[in-house]
Coordinates of C-alpha atoms in Angstrom, one line a residue:
M1 CA 0.2 -48.2 94.0
R2 CA -3.3 -46.9 94.2
R3 CA -2.4 -44.0 92.0
L4 CA -0.7 -46.3 89.4
A5 CA -3.8 -48.5 89.4
N6 CA -6.0 -45.5 88.8
I7 CA -3.9 -44.3 85.9
L8 CA -3.9 -47.8 84.4
W9 CA -7.6 -48.3 84.6
L10 CA -8.4 -44.8 83.4
G11 CA -6.1 -45.4 80.5
I12 CA -7.8 -48.6 79.6
K13 CA -11.1 -46.7 79.7
E14 CA -9.6 -44.3 77.1
L15 CA -8.6 -47.2 74.9
R16 CA -12.1 -48.6 75.0
S17 CA -13.5 -45.1 74.3
L18 CA -11.2 -44.8 71.2
A19 CA -12.2 -48.3 70.1
A20 CA -15.9 -47.3 70.3
D21 CA -15.3 -44.2 68.1
P22 CA -15.2 -45.5 64.5
V23 CA -14.3 -42.2 63.0
L24 CA -11.2 -41.6 65.1
L25 CA -10.2 -45.3 64.8
F26 CA -10.5 -45.2 61.0
F27 CA -8.5 -41.9 61.1
V28 CA -5.7 -43.5 63.0
I29 CA -5.5 -46.6 60.7
Y30 CA -5.7 -44.5 57.6
A31 CA -3.1 -42.0 58.7
F32 CA -0.5 -44.7 59.2
S33 CA -1.3 -46.9 56.2
L34 CA -2.9 -45.5 53.1
A35 CA -2.0 -41.9 53.8
V36 CA 1.7 -42.8 54.2
Y37 CA 1.7 -44.9 51.1
S38 CA -0.1 -42.4 48.9
Q39 CA 2.2 -39.6 50.0
A40 CA 5.3 -41.6 49.5
T41 CA 4.4 -42.9 46.0
G42 CA 2.3 -40.0 44.8
I43 CA 4.8 -37.2 45.4
S44 CA 8.0 -37.6 43.4
F45 CA 11.1 -35.4 43.4
E46 CA 12.8 -37.3 40.6
L47 CA 12.7 -36.1 36.9
R48 CA 10.1 -38.3 35.3
N49 CA 8.1 -37.8 32.1
A50 CA 9.1 -34.2 31.6
S51 CA 7.5 -32.7 28.5
V52 CA 9.9 -31.4 25.9
G53 CA 9.3 -29.4 22.7
I54 CA 11.9 -28.9 20.0
L55 CA 12.1 -26.0 17.6
D56 CA 14.5 -27.5 15.1
E57 CA 15.5 -24.7 12.7
D58 CA 18.7 -26.6 11.6
R59 CA 17.2 -29.9 10.5
S60 CA 20.6 -31.6 10.4
P61 CA 21.8 -35.0 11.4
L62 CA 23.1 -33.5 14.7
S63 CA 19.8 -31.8 15.6
L64 CA 18.1 -35.2 14.9
R65 CA 20.6 -36.9 17.1
L66 CA 20.0 -34.4 19.9
R67 CA 16.3 -35.0 19.6
E68 CA 16.6 -38.8 19.8
A69 CA 18.9 -38.6 22.9
L70 CA 16.0 -37.5 25.1
L71 CA 14.6 -40.8 26.3
P72 CA 12.1 -42.0 28.9
P73 CA 11.8 -42.3 31.9
H74 CA 13.3 -38.8 32.4
F75 CA 11.7 -37.2 29.4
K76 CA 8.6 -37.9 27.2
P77 CA 9.3 -38.3 23.5
P78 CA 10.1 -34.8 22.3
E79 CA 7.6 -33.1 20.0
A80 CA 8.4 -30.8 17.1
I81 CA 6.9 -27.3 17.3
A82 CA 6.8 -24.3 15.0
A83 CA 8.5 -21.0 15.7
D84 CA 5.2 -19.1 15.9
E85 CA 3.8 -21.6 18.5
L86 CA 6.7 -21.4 21.0
D87 CA 5.4 -18.5 23.2
R88 CA 1.8 -19.8 23.2
L89 CA 2.8 -23.4 24.2
M90 CA 5.0 -22.1 27.0
D91 CA 2.3 -19.7 28.2
T92 CA -0.3 -22.6 28.4
G93 CA 2.1 -24.9 30.2
R94 CA 2.2 -27.5 27.4
Y95 CA 5.9 -28.1 27.8
T96 CA 8.3 -27.8 30.7
F97 CA 11.3 -27.5 28.3
V98 CA 11.6 -26.2 24.8
L99 CA 14.9 -26.5 22.9
D100 CA 15.4 -24.0 20.1
I101 CA 18.2 -25.2 17.8
P102 CA 19.2 -22.3 15.5
P103 CA 19.7 -22.5 11.7
D104 CA 23.1 -23.8 10.5
F105 CA 23.9 -25.1 14.0
Q106 CA 25.8 -28.2 12.8
R107 CA 27.7 -26.2 10.1
D108 CA 28.8 -23.5 12.5
L109 CA 29.9 -26.1 15.1
I110 CA 32.0 -28.0 12.6
A111 CA 33.5 -24.7 11.4
G112 CA 34.8 -24.1 14.9
H113 CA 32.3 -21.4 15.9
Q114 CA 30.4 -21.5 19.2
P115 CA 26.7 -21.5 18.3
Q116 CA 24.2 -21.5 21.1
I117 CA 21.1 -23.6 21.8
Q118 CA 18.3 -21.8 23.6
L119 CA 16.6 -23.8 26.4
N120 CA 13.3 -22.3 27.5
V121 CA 12.3 -23.6 31.0
D122 CA 8.9 -23.4 32.7
A123 CA 10.2 -22.7 36.2
T124 CA 6.7 -23.1 37.8
A125 CA 7.5 -26.8 37.8
M126 CA 10.3 -26.1 40.2
S127 CA 11.5 -29.7 40.9
Q128 CA 11.6 -30.7 37.2
A129 CA 12.9 -27.3 36.1
G130 CA 16.0 -27.4 38.3
I131 CA 16.9 -31.1 37.8
G132 CA 15.8 -31.3 34.2
A133 CA 17.9 -28.3 33.0
G134 CA 21.0 -30.0 34.4
Y135 CA 20.1 -33.3 32.8
L136 CA 19.6 -31.6 29.4
Q137 CA 22.9 -29.7 29.6
Q138 CA 24.7 -32.9 30.3
I139 CA 23.0 -34.9 27.6
L140 CA 23.5 -32.3 24.9
A141 CA 27.2 -31.9 25.8
Q142 CA 27.7 -35.6 25.6
E143 CA 26.0 -36.0 22.3
I144 CA 27.7 -33.0 20.7
A145 CA 31.1 -34.3 21.9
A146 CA 30.3 -37.7 20.5
F147 CA 29.3 -36.2 17.2
L148 CA 32.5 -34.2 16.9
K149 CA 34.5 -37.3 18.2
A150 CA 35.9 -35.0 20.9
D151 CA 37.0 -36.2 24.3
P152 CA 34.3 -35.0 26.8
A153 CA 36.4 -36.0 29.8
A154 CA 37.2 -33.2 32.2
P155 CA 40.7 -32.6 33.5
V156 CA 39.5 -33.8 36.9
A157 CA 37.1 -36.8 37.0
L158 CA 34.4 -36.5 39.6
Q159 CA 33.5 -39.8 41.3
M160 CA 30.1 -39.5 42.9
R161 CA 29.0 -41.9 45.6
I162 CA 25.5 -41.5 47.0
A163 CA 25.2 -42.7 50.5
F164 CA 22.1 -43.9 52.4
N165 CA 19.8 -43.7 49.3
P166 CA 21.8 -44.9 46.3
D167 CA 18.9 -44.9 43.8
N168 CA 17.7 -41.4 44.9
E169 CA 14.2 -42.8 45.6
S170 CA 12.1 -39.9 46.8
S171 CA 9.5 -42.3 48.2
W172 CA 12.0 -43.3 50.9
F173 CA 12.1 -39.7 52.0
T174 CA 8.5 -38.8 51.7
G175 CA 7.3 -42.0 53.3
V176 CA 9.3 -41.4 56.5
V177 CA 8.3 -37.7 56.5
A178 CA 4.7 -38.7 56.3
V179 CA 5.1 -41.1 59.3
I180 CA 6.9 -38.4 61.3
N181 CA 4.3 -35.7 60.6
N182 CA 1.4 -38.1 61.3
I183 CA 2.9 -39.0 64.7
T184 CA 2.6 -35.3 65.8
M185 CA -0.7 -34.8 64.1
L186 CA -2.4 -37.9 65.6
A187 CA -0.8 -37.4 69.1
V188 CA -2.2 -33.9 69.3
L189 CA -5.6 -34.7 67.9
L190 CA -6.2 -37.8 70.0
A191 CA -5.1 -36.2 73.3
G192 CA -7.1 -33.0 72.6
A193 CA -10.1 -35.0 71.4
A194 CA -10.0 -37.1 74.5
V195 CA -10.5 -34.1 76.7
I196 CA -13.2 -32.6 74.5
R197 CA -15.0 -35.9 74.3
E198 CA -15.2 -36.1 78.1
R199 CA -16.7 -32.6 78.2
E200 CA -19.2 -33.2 75.4
H201 CA -20.4 -36.6 76.7
G202 CA -20.6 -35.4 80.3
T203 CA -18.3 -38.1 81.5
L204 CA -15.9 -35.5 83.0
D205 CA -18.4 -34.9 85.8
H206 CA -18.5 -38.6 86.5
L207 CA -14.7 -38.7 86.8
L208 CA -14.7 -35.7 89.2
V209 CA -16.8 -37.6 91.7
M210 CA -14.5 -40.6 91.6
P211 CA -11.6 -40.9 94.0
V212 CA -9.1 -39.9 91.3
S213 CA -7.0 -36.7 90.9
P214 CA -6.7 -34.5 87.8
L215 CA -3.1 -35.6 87.5
E216 CA -4.2 -39.2 87.3
I217 CA -6.8 -38.4 84.7
A218 CA -4.3 -36.5 82.6
L219 CA -1.6 -39.1 82.8
A220 CA -4.1 -41.8 81.8
K221 CA -5.0 -39.9 78.7
L222 CA -1.3 -39.4 77.8
W223 CA -0.2 -43.0 78.2
S224 CA -3.2 -44.5 76.4
N225 CA -3.0 -42.3 73.4
G226 CA 0.8 -42.5 73.3
L227 CA 0.6 -46.3 73.3
V228 CA -1.8 -46.2 70.3
I229 CA 0.5 -43.9 68.3
T230 CA 3.6 -45.9 69.2
L231 CA 2.1 -49.2 68.0
A232 CA 0.7 -47.6 64.8
T233 CA 4.1 -46.0 64.1
G234 CA 5.9 -49.4 64.5
F235 CA 3.4 -51.0 62.1
S236 CA 3.6 -48.2 59.6
L237 CA 7.4 -48.3 59.5
W238 CA 7.7 -52.1 59.3
F239 CA 4.8 -52.9 56.9
V240 CA 4.1 -49.8 54.8
V241 CA 7.6 -48.1 54.6
H242 CA 9.8 -51.2 54.7
E243 CA 7.7 -54.0 53.2
V244 CA 5.4 -52.2 50.7
I245 CA 7.6 -49.1 49.7
G246 CA 10.8 -51.1 50.0
M247 CA 12.9 -48.7 52.1
P248 CA 15.5 -50.5 54.2
I249 CA 15.6 -49.4 57.8
A250 CA 19.3 -48.9 58.5
G251 CA 19.1 -48.4 62.3
S252 CA 17.4 -50.0 65.3
L253 CA 13.6 -49.8 65.1
S254 CA 13.4 -50.3 68.8
L255 CA 15.7 -47.3 69.4
F256 CA 13.5 -45.2 67.1
L257 CA 10.3 -46.3 68.9
L258 CA 12.0 -45.4 72.2
G259 CA 12.6 -41.9 70.8
V260 CA 8.9 -41.8 69.6
A261 CA 7.7 -42.6 73.1
L262 CA 9.9 -39.8 74.5
Y263 CA 8.6 -37.4 71.9
L264 CA 5.0 -38.3 72.6
F265 CA 5.3 -36.8 76.1
F266 CA 5.6 -33.4 74.3
A267 CA 3.1 -34.1 71.5
T268 CA 0.3 -35.5 73.7
A269 CA 1.0 -32.7 76.2
I270 CA 0.3 -30.2 73.4
G271 CA -2.9 -32.0 72.6
L272 CA -3.9 -31.9 76.2
L273 CA -3.1 -28.2 76.5
L274 CA -5.1 -27.4 73.3
G275 CA -8.0 -29.6 74.6
T276 CA -8.3 -27.5 77.7
V277 CA -8.4 -24.3 75.7
A278 CA -10.8 -25.4 72.9
R279 CA -14.5 -25.9 73.8
S280 CA -15.4 -28.0 70.8
M281 CA -13.8 -30.1 68.0
P282 CA -14.0 -27.3 65.4
Q283 CA -12.1 -25.0 67.8
L284 CA -9.5 -27.8 68.3
G285 CA -9.1 -28.1 64.6
L286 CA -8.5 -24.3 64.2
L287 CA -5.9 -24.4 67.0
F288 CA -4.3 -27.4 65.4
I289 CA -3.8 -25.5 62.2
L290 CA -2.2 -22.6 64.0
V291 CA 0.1 -24.6 66.2
V292 CA 0.9 -28.0 64.7
L293 CA 1.0 -27.4 60.9
P294 CA 3.7 -24.7 61.2
M295 CA 5.6 -26.8 63.6
N296 CA 5.6 -29.8 61.2
L297 CA 6.5 -27.6 58.2
L298 CA 9.5 -25.9 60.0
S299 CA 10.8 -29.0 61.8
G300 CA 13.3 -29.9 59.0
G301 CA 11.4 -32.8 57.7
N302 CA 10.1 -31.2 54.5
S303 CA 13.1 -29.0 53.8
P304 CA 16.7 -28.9 55.2
F305 CA 16.8 -27.3 58.6
E306 CA 20.1 -25.5 57.7
S307 CA 18.3 -23.8 54.7
M308 CA 16.1 -21.8 57.0
P309 CA 17.0 -18.3 58.3
F310 CA 19.2 -18.4 61.3
A311 CA 16.7 -16.7 63.6
L312 CA 14.0 -19.3 62.6
Q313 CA 16.5 -22.1 63.3
V314 CA 17.0 -20.7 66.8
I315 CA 13.2 -20.5 67.4
M316 CA 12.5 -24.0 66.1
S317 CA 15.3 -25.5 68.2
A318 CA 13.1 -24.8 71.2
F319 CA 10.5 -27.2 69.8
P320 CA 11.2 -31.0 70.2
S321 CA 9.8 -31.6 66.7
S322 CA 13.1 -30.4 65.1
H323 CA 15.1 -32.7 67.4
F324 CA 12.7 -35.5 66.7
V325 CA 13.2 -35.2 62.9
A326 CA 16.9 -35.1 63.4
F327 CA 17.2 -38.3 65.4
A328 CA 14.5 -40.1 63.3
Q329 CA 16.5 -39.5 60.1
A330 CA 19.8 -40.3 61.7
I331 CA 18.5 -43.7 63.0
L332 CA 16.3 -44.8 60.1
Y333 CA 18.5 -43.6 57.2
R334 CA 22.0 -43.6 58.5
G335 CA 21.9 -46.3 61.1
A336 CA 22.9 -44.1 64.0
G337 CA 23.1 -45.6 67.5
F338 CA 22.3 -44.0 70.9
G339 CA 25.8 -42.7 71.2
I340 CA 25.1 -40.4 68.3
V341 CA 21.5 -39.3 68.9
W342 CA 21.6 -38.9 72.7
P343 CA 21.8 -35.1 72.5
Q344 CA 18.6 -35.0 70.5
F345 CA 17.0 -37.5 72.9
L346 CA 18.0 -35.3 75.8
A347 CA 16.7 -32.1 74.3
T348 CA 13.4 -33.8 73.3
G349 CA 13.0 -35.1 76.9
L350 CA 13.8 -31.9 78.7
I351 CA 11.6 -29.7 76.5
G352 CA 8.8 -32.3 76.5
A353 CA 8.9 -32.5 80.3
L354 CA 8.6 -28.7 80.6
V355 CA 5.6 -28.6 78.2
L356 CA 4.1 -31.6 80.0
A357 CA 4.3 -29.8 83.4
V358 CA 2.6 -26.7 81.9
A359 CA -0.1 -28.9 80.3
L360 CA -0.8 -30.7 83.6
L361 CA -1.1 -27.4 85.5
R362 CA -3.5 -26.1 82.9
F363 CA -5.5 -29.3 82.9
R364 CA -5.7 -29.2 86.7
A365 CA -6.9 -25.5 86.5
A366 CA -9.5 -26.4 83.9
I367 CA -10.8 -29.3 86.1
A368 CA -10.9 -27.0 89.1
Q369 CA -12.8 -24.4 87.1
A370 CA -15.3 -27.1 86.0
T371 CA -16.1 -28.0 89.6
T372 CA -16.9 -24.4 90.6

């Protein structure tokens, strides 16, 4: 009971220390509010307002019809260009797509020939280039079939049903990814900064003369910083992602927060470990870039985990961040219950416990070194 009381009061000291640090406090509030909203709404994977130029060498009713079929919000109103301007406008990035309709296109089409329309695509805009080329192909095929009064129906009709995100809202995806990444980022930074702050302010020496053990000091830092992250995560998901952005939370928010608390044993342990290695906040920042940023990028939140090379998948499976992303998406998007996500919970807990043990040993060694 004395050890638990020490851990409790030391953790309360950490919370007071965080509350007295306006920079870190603002950083926590910003990371789970404005940062999530701006990332969710500012980054779009849909095709919107793509610029289109049309080199119309046919000037027929059909070519005019094709031009008028490209409508907002997917495309900006197409602009007519001259033949000698095509290369220059593509080189300067003025248009993402340029349609080149050849001379006598309508006449050759009616005569039963197979004329071709050239579509020039600026593939540096990867998202718009891939999606927009497919949209343009579909629109042009439909308009040409309607002009010829042909039946555009395929022998087999494809009925598409989009599950979990019927409107293909990219903000639902980027908002949750922002929350997931910020959980790791803040947990590592807060735990690491707590250790460095003790060293820089000289309060670590005060703790060492108190009747507390290094284990109690470390656990106090872990639970206090983990509590702050868990509460901020719950607020961000309920208010920013659900209320402001409008994403429905399909599964149990309490189950997800339970998984967050489990994952924080790993993330805060990483911060504690880096805090014992770094001697100042700039050094902690450099270590953060080397460790946490690659872990976030390769965890499966920003790109499908299955798209990575197999060897990289095996390596990242040893990090709880990949399992965290898997059960977070399963709960929040697909409404999965504990019976589905328990393997990811188990893997996160086991790996997190191992890293936590290493971090505690390292912290105890650093404390012992400080006393000598």
